[in-house]
Short mmCIF file of C-alpha atoms and ligand atoms in Angstrom, two decimals:
data_model
loop_
_atom_site.label_atom_id
_atom_site.label_comp_id
_atom_site.label_asym_id
_atom_site.label_seq_id
_atom_site.Cartn_x
_atom_site.Cartn_y
_atom_site.Cartn_z
CA UNK A 283 0.00 0.06 0.03
CA UNK A 284 2.84 2.34 0.85
CA UNK A 285 4.45 1.42 -2.80
CA UNK A 286 1.00 2.43 -4.28
CA UNK A 287 1.50 5.97 -2.72
CA UNK A 288 -1.35 5.60 -0.19
CA UNK A 289 -1.48 7.87 2.71
CA UNK A 290 -1.80 6.89 6.52
CA UNK A 291 -5.48 7.95 6.38
CA UNK A 292 -5.96 6.01 3.35
CA UNK A 293 -4.30 2.91 4.60
CA UNK A 294 -6.14 3.35 7.75
CA UNK A 295 -9.67 3.24 6.12
CA UNK A 296 -8.74 0.50 4.15
CA UNK A 297 -7.85 -1.46 7.32
CA UNK A 298 -10.60 0.13 9.45
CA UNK A 299 -7.76 1.44 11.81
CA UNK A 300 -6.82 4.79 13.03
CA UNK A 301 -4.36 6.62 11.18
CA UNK A 302 -2.05 6.79 14.61
CA UNK A 303 -2.22 2.97 14.67
CA UNK A 304 -1.02 2.75 11.28
CA UNK A 305 1.82 5.12 12.05
CA UNK A 306 2.71 2.88 14.87
CA UNK A 307 2.95 -0.13 12.92
CA UNK A 308 5.04 1.36 10.30
CA UNK A 309 7.69 2.64 12.76
CA UNK A 310 7.52 -1.10 14.15
CA UNK A 311 8.10 -2.56 11.03
CA UNK A 312 10.60 0.15 9.94
CA UNK A 313 8.48 1.39 7.05
CA UNK A 314 7.89 5.16 6.40
CA UNK A 315 4.83 6.80 4.52
CA UNK A 316 5.94 8.18 1.11
CA UNK A 317 5.23 11.65 1.18
CA UNK A 318 6.48 11.87 4.79
CA UNK A 319 9.74 10.42 3.67
CA UNK A 320 9.99 12.81 0.64
CA UNK A 321 9.30 15.77 2.71
CA UNK A 322 11.82 14.70 5.43
CA UNK A 323 14.44 14.15 2.76
CA UNK A 324 13.72 18.12 1.99
CA UNK A 325 14.35 18.89 5.60
CA UNK A 326 12.04 18.57 8.29
CA UNK A 327 10.39 21.17 10.68
CA UNK A 328 9.77 20.60 14.10
CA UNK A 329 6.58 22.12 15.67
CA UNK A 330 9.12 23.84 18.17
CA UNK A 331 10.69 25.56 15.16
CA UNK A 332 7.28 26.45 13.59
CA UNK A 333 4.98 27.62 16.45
CA UNK A 334 6.96 30.93 17.10
CA UNK A 335 6.83 31.97 13.71
CA UNK A 336 3.16 30.99 13.24
CA UNK A 337 2.36 32.78 16.59
CA UNK A 338 4.16 35.96 15.22
CA UNK A 339 1.63 35.92 12.55
CA UNK A 340 3.97 34.70 9.43
CA UNK A 341 2.36 33.40 6.54
CA UNK A 342 3.51 30.01 4.80
CA UNK A 343 5.58 31.94 2.25
CA UNK A 344 7.37 34.03 4.88
CA UNK A 345 8.29 31.11 6.91
CA UNK A 346 9.46 29.20 3.55
CA UNK A 347 11.64 32.36 2.92
CA UNK A 348 13.01 32.36 6.38
CA UNK A 349 14.02 28.61 6.52
CA UNK A 350 14.90 28.39 2.99
CA UNK A 351 12.28 25.50 2.06
CA UNK A 352 9.46 25.68 -0.59
CA UNK A 353 6.19 26.71 0.33
CA UNK A 354 4.88 23.17 -0.33
CA UNK A 355 7.21 21.70 2.19
CA UNK A 356 6.23 24.37 4.95
CA UNK A 357 2.48 23.71 4.34
CA UNK A 358 3.24 20.02 4.80
CA UNK A 359 4.75 20.37 7.89
CA UNK A 360 2.25 23.04 9.23
CA UNK A 361 -0.30 20.22 8.57
CA UNK A 362 1.89 17.68 10.04
CA UNK A 363 1.85 19.45 13.42
CA UNK A 364 -1.83 20.45 13.34
CA UNK A 365 -0.74 24.04 12.93
CA UNK A 366 -2.61 26.92 10.97
CA UNK A 367 -1.32 30.27 10.00
CA UNK A 368 -3.25 33.45 10.61
CA UNK A 369 -3.98 33.77 6.90
CA UNK A 370 -5.21 30.08 6.69
CA UNK A 371 -7.25 30.43 9.92
CA UNK A 372 -8.78 33.60 8.15
CA UNK A 373 -9.48 31.90 5.01
CA UNK A 374 -11.11 28.90 6.88
CA UNK A 375 -13.44 31.07 9.09
CA UNK A 376 -14.15 33.29 6.02
CA UNK A 377 -15.32 30.39 4.09
CA UNK A 378 -17.42 29.03 7.18
CA UNK A 379 -18.91 32.75 7.44
CA UNK A 380 -17.71 32.87 10.97
CA UNK A 381 -18.42 36.14 12.63
CA UNK A 382 -15.33 36.52 14.72
CA UNK A 383 -12.09 34.44 16.03
CA UNK A 384 -9.15 35.00 17.91
CA UNK A 385 -6.21 36.43 16.00
CA UNK A 386 -3.10 38.54 16.78
CA UNK A 387 -3.15 42.22 16.47
CA UNK A 388 0.08 43.77 16.12
CA UNK A 389 -1.45 46.69 18.58
CA UNK A 390 -3.63 44.68 20.88
CA UNK A 391 -2.05 41.01 20.78
CA UNK A 392 -4.37 38.26 21.04
CA UNK A 393 -7.91 39.40 20.52
CA UNK A 394 -11.06 39.08 18.85
CA UNK A 395 -11.38 39.94 15.07
CA UNK A 396 -14.76 40.34 13.67
CA UNK A 397 -15.99 40.01 10.04
CA UNK A 398 -16.60 43.59 8.59
CA UNK A 399 -20.29 43.99 7.85
CA UNK A 400 -21.13 41.11 10.24
CA UNK A 401 -21.79 37.44 9.12
CA UNK A 402 -22.04 37.21 5.37
CA UNK A 403 -20.30 40.60 5.10
CA UNK A 404 -17.24 39.08 3.37
CA UNK A 405 -15.31 42.39 4.19
CA UNK A 406 -12.33 40.34 5.85
CA UNK A 407 -11.53 40.35 9.49
CA UNK A 408 -10.28 43.30 11.70
CA UNK A 409 -9.16 43.57 15.24
CA UNK A 410 -12.59 44.38 17.23
CA UNK A 411 -10.54 46.98 19.40
CA UNK A 412 -8.87 48.71 16.60
CA UNK A 413 -12.21 49.01 14.94
CA UNK A 414 -13.82 50.35 17.94
CA UNK A 415 -10.83 52.90 18.57
CA UNK A 416 -11.06 54.06 14.94
CA UNK A 417 -14.88 54.68 15.39
CA UNK A 418 -13.99 56.80 18.52
CA UNK A 419 -11.54 58.73 16.66
CA UNK A 420 -13.88 59.44 13.65
CA UNK A 421 -16.76 60.58 16.40
CA UNK A 422 -14.21 63.05 17.93
CA UNK A 423 -13.26 64.37 14.51
CA UNK A 424 -16.90 64.98 13.74
CA UNK A 425 -17.28 66.50 17.01
CA UNK A 426 -14.37 68.82 16.54
CA UNK A 427 -15.75 69.86 13.17
CA UNK A 428 -19.08 70.47 14.31
CA UNK A 429 -17.62 72.67 17.14
CA UNK A 430 -15.50 74.55 14.64
CA UNK A 431 -18.44 74.95 12.37
CA UNK A 432 -20.61 76.26 15.32
CA UNK A 433 -17.93 78.58 16.36
CA UNK A 434 -17.40 79.77 12.85
CA UNK A 435 -21.14 80.49 12.35
CA UNK A 436 -21.49 82.30 15.74
CA UNK A 437 -18.60 84.57 14.72
CA UNK A 438 -20.29 85.02 11.36
CA UNK A 439 -23.90 86.14 13.09
CA UNK A 440 -21.85 88.27 15.40
CA UNK A 441 -20.12 90.34 12.64
CA UNK A 442 -23.14 90.43 10.43
CA UNK A 443 -25.40 91.91 13.23
CA UNK A 444 -22.12 94.09 14.28
CA UNK A 445 -22.24 95.46 10.74
CA UNK A 446 -25.91 95.91 10.38
CA UNK A 447 -26.18 97.79 13.73
CA UNK A 448 -23.18 100.20 12.61
CA UNK A 449 -24.80 100.67 9.16
CA UNK A 450 -28.05 101.42 10.83
CA UNK A 451 -26.47 104.01 12.99
CA UNK A 452 -24.89 105.98 10.37
ZN1 ZN B 774 -5.99 45.93 17.22
#
C-alpha cells in the first residue's frame, strides 16, 4: 500500500484502523509513509521551530523564505503538526462565514477579530479593538468639526449683526 503511494489515512480507512495505529505499525516495521519520507528528505520542520513563527503571524511563504524551504514543504509540516497560519485561519473562518475569531493584532495582541459588515459581510476580518478605537477617533473628529463650524457661524452672526448695527447707526 505504501508503494502504491497511499497515505496513512487512506491505509487506515482500508484496514479500519486509526491513522495513528497505522503510523505505529509503520514505525514498528521500519517503514515510512512515502510523502512523509519525501518531505523529511527535503528537510524537516519541528513543531518547536514552526510554532513561534506561526504565533508571530507569519504566512507560509514568509516562513518558507526564512527557513529556505519551499512553500509546499512548509505547508506540509504545518499540517503535520496541526498548525494553522493566521492567513489560513482567516480563510477557513471566512469560508465558514464565521463572525469572529481570535487572532493576533500588532497593537492589541491576541484578541477578537470580527468580520466587517457582520456574518456574510465578506469584508475580511479586523481587530475589534482597533475598529472601536477608529470609531471613537472618527466621532471625535466629527464633533470637533461641528464645534468649529458652530464657532465659525457664531462669529459670522456676530459680525453680521455688528455691521448691520453700525450701518443703521450711520
Ligand atoms: Zn487591534
